[in-house]
Short mmCIF file of C-alpha atoms in Angstrom, two decimals:
data_model
loop_
_atom_site.label_atom_id
_atom_site.label_comp_id
_atom_site.label_asym_id
_atom_site.label_seq_id
_atom_site.Cartn_x
_atom_site.Cartn_y
_atom_site.Cartn_z
CA MET A 1 -0.03 0.01 0.05
CA LYS A 2 1.36 3.37 -1.03
CA VAL A 3 0.87 6.02 1.61
CA ASN A 4 1.60 9.74 1.35
CA VAL A 5 1.59 12.61 3.81
CA GLY A 6 -1.90 14.23 3.80
CA ASP A 7 -3.70 11.07 2.85
CA THR A 8 -7.11 10.85 4.40
CA ILE A 9 -7.97 7.56 6.00
CA PRO A 10 -11.32 6.14 4.95
CA PRO A 11 -13.71 6.93 7.79
CA TRP A 12 -15.40 4.26 9.96
CA THR A 13 -18.95 4.83 11.27
CA MET A 14 -20.72 3.54 14.34
CA ALA A 15 -24.19 4.31 13.22
CA SER A 16 -25.74 4.14 16.70
CA VAL A 17 -23.86 3.65 19.92
CA SER A 18 -25.60 0.94 21.83
CA ILE A 19 -26.46 0.68 25.47
CA GLU A 20 -26.50 -3.12 25.15
CA LYS A 21 -22.98 -3.05 23.99
CA MET A 22 -22.03 -0.84 26.93
CA LYS A 23 -23.57 -3.34 29.29
CA THR A 24 -21.53 -6.18 27.84
CA MET A 25 -18.47 -3.92 27.88
CA ALA A 26 -19.05 -3.05 31.55
CA ALA A 27 -19.10 -6.72 32.43
CA ILE A 28 -15.95 -7.49 30.45
CA LEU A 29 -14.09 -4.46 32.04
CA ARG A 30 -15.53 -5.25 35.48
CA ASP A 31 -16.34 -1.43 35.53
CA PRO A 32 -18.91 -0.86 38.25
CA ASN A 33 -19.78 2.73 37.16
CA PRO A 34 -23.52 2.76 36.50
CA VAL A 35 -23.28 5.67 33.99
CA HIS A 36 -22.42 3.06 31.42
CA TRP A 37 -25.44 0.82 32.06
CA ASN A 38 -28.12 2.64 33.93
CA ARG A 39 -29.86 5.49 32.09
CA LYS A 40 -31.56 6.65 35.36
CA THR A 41 -28.21 7.22 36.96
CA VAL A 42 -27.21 9.52 34.07
CA ALA A 43 -30.55 11.31 34.24
CA ALA A 44 -30.12 12.06 37.85
CA MET A 45 -26.85 13.78 36.90
CA GLY A 46 -28.92 16.14 34.72
CA MET A 47 -27.39 14.72 31.53
CA GLY A 48 -30.56 13.17 30.06
CA GLU A 49 -31.62 9.54 30.01
CA ARG A 50 -28.79 8.09 27.84
CA THR A 51 -25.92 6.13 29.12
CA ILE A 52 -22.30 7.18 28.66
CA ASN A 53 -20.11 5.21 26.39
CA GLN A 54 -16.92 3.70 27.79
CA GLY A 55 -13.70 5.41 26.73
CA PRO A 56 -12.20 2.11 25.33
CA LEU A 57 -15.17 1.69 23.11
CA GLY A 58 -14.64 5.19 21.65
CA ILE A 59 -11.07 4.24 21.03
CA SER A 60 -12.11 1.07 19.33
CA TYR A 61 -13.81 2.97 16.60
CA MET A 62 -10.53 4.59 15.65
CA VAL A 63 -8.77 1.18 15.82
CA ASN A 64 -11.46 -0.33 13.55
CA MET A 65 -10.96 2.47 11.03
CA LEU A 66 -7.10 2.00 11.06
CA GLN A 67 -7.24 -1.80 10.77
CA ALA A 68 -9.82 -1.65 7.97
CA TRP A 69 -7.42 0.68 6.04
CA ALA A 70 -3.89 -0.66 6.96
CA GLY A 71 -4.59 -4.23 8.02
CA GLU A 72 -4.85 -6.25 11.28
CA ASN A 73 -1.81 -5.69 13.61
CA CYS A 74 -0.89 -2.49 11.91
CA ILE A 75 -0.97 -0.41 15.16
CA GLN A 76 2.36 -0.02 16.97
CA HIS A 77 1.64 2.91 19.20
CA MET A 78 -1.41 4.95 20.28
CA HIS A 79 -1.50 8.08 22.45
CA VAL A 80 -5.14 8.86 23.19
CA THR A 81 -6.52 12.00 24.67
CA PHE A 82 -10.05 12.86 25.84
CA PRO A 83 -10.93 16.50 25.18
CA ASN A 84 -14.69 15.97 25.66
CA PRO A 85 -15.29 12.21 25.66
CA LEU A 86 -19.03 12.41 26.39
CA ILE A 87 -20.50 9.87 23.86
CA LEU A 88 -24.02 8.74 24.65
CA ASP A 89 -26.11 5.82 23.51
CA GLU A 90 -27.79 6.37 20.10
CA ASP A 91 -25.07 8.79 19.03
CA GLU A 92 -23.82 8.43 15.53
CA ILE A 93 -20.00 8.43 15.77
CA ILE A 94 -17.60 8.70 12.82
CA ALA A 95 -13.80 7.91 13.15
CA ARG A 96 -11.62 9.88 10.89
CA GLY A 97 -7.90 10.21 10.35
CA GLN A 98 -5.15 11.64 8.26
CA VAL A 99 -1.53 10.76 7.51
CA LYS A 100 0.96 13.18 9.13
CA ALA A 101 4.28 11.64 8.34
CA VAL A 102 5.79 8.56 6.65
CA ASP A 103 9.33 7.33 7.25
CA GLU A 104 11.66 5.03 5.34
CA ASP A 105 11.15 2.10 7.64
CA GLY A 106 7.41 1.93 6.82
CA LEU A 107 6.14 3.70 9.90
CA VAL A 108 3.20 5.84 9.29
CA TYR A 109 2.29 8.60 11.69
CA CYS A 110 -1.33 9.62 11.83
CA GLU A 111 -3.78 11.73 13.82
CA THR A 112 -7.19 10.11 14.25
CA TRP A 113 -10.32 11.45 15.93
CA LEU A 114 -14.00 10.91 16.52
CA GLU A 115 -16.74 13.16 15.23
CA ARG A 116 -20.37 13.69 16.10
CA ASN A 117 -22.57 15.90 13.99
CA GLY A 118 -19.53 16.91 12.10
CA GLU A 119 -17.66 18.21 15.15
CA ARG A 120 -14.47 16.72 16.49
CA GLY A 121 -12.89 16.94 19.89
CA LEU A 122 -14.51 13.91 21.58
CA ILE A 123 -11.54 11.52 21.57
CA GLU A 124 -8.34 11.98 19.65
CA ALA A 125 -5.25 9.87 19.07
CA GLU A 126 -1.76 10.20 17.62
CA VAL A 127 -0.99 6.83 16.16
CA THR A 128 2.03 5.00 14.67
CA LEU A 129 1.32 2.33 12.23
CA ASN A 130 3.66 -0.27 11.01
CA LEU A 131 2.52 -1.33 7.54
CA HIS A 132 5.00 -4.23 7.34
CA ASN A 133 3.80 -5.81 10.59
CA LYS A 134 1.45 -8.32 9.34
CA GLN A 135 2.62 -11.41 11.14
CA VAL A 136 0.65 -12.87 13.94
CA MET B 1 -5.08 15.02 51.89
CA SER B 2 -3.94 14.98 48.23
CA GLU B 3 -0.32 15.68 49.17
CA SER B 4 -0.15 12.30 50.76
CA LEU B 5 -0.87 10.63 47.39
CA THR B 6 2.81 11.14 46.28
CA ASN B 7 3.39 8.20 48.60
CA LEU B 8 1.69 6.07 45.94
CA ILE B 9 4.49 6.50 43.55
CA GLY B 10 6.08 3.01 43.28
CA HIS B 11 3.12 1.28 44.49
CA GLN B 12 2.89 -2.12 42.77
CA PHE B 13 -0.15 -4.25 42.25
CA PRO B 14 0.28 -7.87 42.97
CA GLY B 15 0.65 -8.94 39.33
CA GLY B 16 -0.32 -12.12 37.78
CA GLU B 17 -1.49 -13.87 34.64
CA TYR B 18 -4.34 -13.34 32.13
CA LEU B 19 -5.61 -15.67 29.44
CA ILE B 20 -8.06 -14.27 26.97
CA GLU B 21 -10.52 -16.89 25.98
CA HIS B 22 -12.36 -16.99 22.65
CA TRP B 23 -15.67 -16.00 24.23
CA GLU B 24 -14.25 -12.92 25.73
CA ASN B 25 -12.59 -11.76 22.50
CA PHE B 26 -15.77 -12.56 20.56
CA LEU B 27 -17.89 -10.42 22.95
CA LEU B 28 -15.29 -7.72 23.21
CA THR B 29 -14.91 -7.39 19.38
CA ASP B 30 -18.65 -7.44 18.96
CA CYS B 31 -19.02 -4.47 21.34
CA THR B 32 -16.67 -2.55 19.03
CA GLY B 33 -18.70 -3.18 15.89
CA ALA B 34 -15.87 -5.02 14.18
CA ASP B 35 -15.57 -8.43 12.78
CA LEU B 36 -13.56 -10.98 14.73
CA MET B 37 -10.01 -11.03 13.43
CA ALA B 38 -8.29 -14.11 11.99
CA SER B 39 -5.96 -16.55 13.68
CA GLY B 40 -7.12 -15.93 17.14
CA VAL B 41 -5.80 -12.31 17.32
CA VAL B 42 -7.53 -10.29 20.02
CA HIS B 43 -9.06 -6.80 19.32
CA PRO B 44 -6.45 -4.27 20.39
CA ILE B 45 -8.90 -2.62 22.63
CA ALA B 46 -8.21 -5.46 25.16
CA LEU B 47 -5.24 -3.42 26.14
CA PHE B 48 -7.42 -1.48 28.47
CA HIS B 49 -8.68 -4.13 30.68
CA VAL B 50 -6.22 -7.01 30.27
CA PRO B 51 -3.42 -5.19 32.05
CA ILE B 52 -5.76 -3.97 34.86
CA ILE B 53 -7.30 -7.34 35.65
CA GLY B 54 -4.13 -9.22 34.90
CA ALA B 55 -2.17 -7.20 37.40
CA GLN B 56 -4.72 -8.23 40.04
CA THR B 57 -6.39 -4.91 40.43
CA SER B 58 -9.57 -3.32 39.16
CA ILE B 59 -11.02 -0.07 38.07
CA ALA B 60 -12.78 0.13 41.44
CA GLU B 61 -9.49 -0.39 43.33
CA MET B 62 -7.69 2.16 41.20
CA PHE B 63 -10.40 4.69 41.94
CA ALA B 64 -10.16 3.98 45.60
CA LEU B 65 -6.26 4.05 45.56
CA GLY B 66 -6.44 7.66 44.41
CA GLN B 67 -9.24 8.42 46.97
CA ALA B 68 -11.76 9.25 44.29
CA GLU B 69 -14.53 11.25 45.67
CA SER B 70 -17.01 9.41 43.35
CA ASP B 71 -17.04 7.47 40.16
CA SER B 72 -17.95 10.61 38.34
CA SER B 73 -15.08 12.55 39.81
CA ILE B 74 -12.61 10.72 37.58
CA SER B 75 -11.67 11.95 34.15
CA ILE B 76 -9.21 10.66 31.68
CA GLU B 77 -5.95 12.51 30.80
CA SER B 78 -4.63 9.99 28.30
CA TYR B 79 -3.89 6.39 27.44
CA ASP B 80 -0.59 5.52 25.97
CA TRP B 81 -0.36 2.09 24.37
CA HIS B 82 2.70 0.31 22.81
CA PHE B 83 2.08 -2.87 20.98
CA HIS B 84 5.11 -5.09 20.50
CA SER B 85 3.18 -8.04 19.14
CA PRO B 86 -0.57 -8.83 18.90
CA LEU B 87 -2.48 -10.25 21.77
CA LYS B 88 -3.77 -13.68 21.05
CA GLU B 89 -6.55 -15.86 22.39
CA ASN B 90 -5.67 -18.74 24.79
CA VAL B 91 -2.21 -17.48 25.52
CA ARG B 92 -1.17 -17.02 29.15
CA TYR B 93 0.36 -13.62 29.59
CA SER B 94 2.10 -12.27 32.66
CA VAL B 95 1.12 -8.89 33.77
CA THR B 96 2.81 -6.28 36.15
CA GLY B 97 1.79 -2.81 36.96
CA GLY B 98 1.83 0.00 39.40
CA VAL B 99 1.72 3.76 40.00
CA ILE B 100 4.57 5.63 38.33
CA ASP B 101 3.60 9.23 38.92
CA VAL B 102 1.31 11.53 40.94
CA GLN B 103 0.90 15.20 40.41
CA LEU B 104 -1.31 17.81 42.16
CA ASP B 105 -2.48 20.54 39.87
CA LEU B 106 -5.43 22.88 39.10
CA ASP B 107 -7.66 22.67 36.11
CA GLU B 108 -8.79 25.64 34.03
CA GLY B 109 -11.57 26.39 36.57
CA GLY B 110 -9.27 26.38 39.51
CA ARG B 111 -10.44 23.04 40.69
CA ARG B 112 -7.78 20.81 42.29
CA TYR B 113 -7.02 17.35 40.85
CA ASP B 114 -4.40 14.61 41.29
CA LEU B 115 -3.06 13.26 38.06
CA ILE B 116 -2.19 9.69 38.73
CA THR B 117 -0.28 7.63 36.09
CA PHE B 118 -0.33 3.83 36.13
CA ARG B 119 1.93 1.73 34.07
CA PHE B 120 1.37 -1.94 33.10
CA GLU B 121 3.53 -4.40 31.16
CA ILE B 122 2.27 -7.52 29.44
CA ALA B 123 4.69 -10.28 28.56
CA GLY B 124 4.66 -13.57 26.86
CA ALA B 125 6.78 -16.49 27.59
CA ASN B 126 9.98 -14.76 26.63
CA HIS B 127 9.08 -11.47 25.16
CA PRO B 128 7.33 -8.20 25.88
CA VAL B 129 3.91 -7.98 24.28
CA ALA B 130 2.61 -4.54 25.18
CA THR B 131 2.91 -1.75 27.64
CA THR B 132 0.26 0.75 28.56
CA GLU B 133 0.12 3.97 30.63
CA VAL B 134 -3.17 5.12 32.06
CA ALA B 135 -3.33 8.72 33.30
CA TRP B 136 -6.46 9.73 35.23
CA HIS B 137 -7.58 12.90 36.85
CA TYR B 138 -8.99 12.45 40.34
CA ASN B 139 -10.87 15.69 40.57
CA ARG B 140 -11.31 17.19 43.92
CA GLY B 141 -14.31 19.32 45.04
CA THR B 142 -12.25 22.23 46.06
CA THR B 143 -12.12 25.24 43.77
CA ILE B 144 -9.44 27.62 44.92
CA GLY B 145 -8.86 29.81 41.87
CA ALA B 146 -5.76 29.78 39.73
CA HIS B 147 -4.03 32.51 41.65
CA GLN B 148 -5.25 31.82 45.17
CA SER B 149 -3.59 29.79 47.76
CA GLU B 150 -5.68 27.31 49.87
CA SER B 151 -6.44 28.57 53.32
#
């Protein structure tokens, strides 16, 4: 795959963030925080009756985008930040990314982010991909 | 109270082992909306919970360790993940982890928080597999203003 600085990574869409997935994820993570599985808890916080997506699930949408584009096992490093990570059930979230640099060793440096209603700033990541790292 | 949290630097969790079974990877991957990967490779997002549970700690214990005032008082600074090789199903990994840094600071609104950074390492039989650093804000109720001292 030929990659150039400035290339746009094909976006990946989560059409509707699911409370059922959040419930399963809470069990896998052993995360006791009810904001991820009880809408009434979130409502009591004055944030509406929608559960709050786990941070790792938000990250996973960027991972899915990167792996769909560059292949499984392509991710070497991720530095993820959370400017405003409030993603709620039923949100449509789009993962996007762009190539920022490419080196001679096949490492590709990208910035990735999540968008809701065309606005970014939910979760962002600086990512290093190794396009030669296909072995498992 | 927060000043004493610097004593956490160097705290080590017991450490242990973790084996990701197929059912766990299946459900985890399904939560992300992706298809299951080939050859028993685990979805990379496992690098959040596998180190925590494998090191014999938990999100709840990590909250308590930093004296979180409530679950909702925690916010995320960053996650930093290095993958040396892919995680695979049915492989027994060894996991170590602990607290590597604690800093007391003020947010833009003048509210105090402790920034606690945890580091975990996952290893296979004879090789490192992944490392992760988790940096969380433990937000405190006190707002003292950016230019005021607490009194």
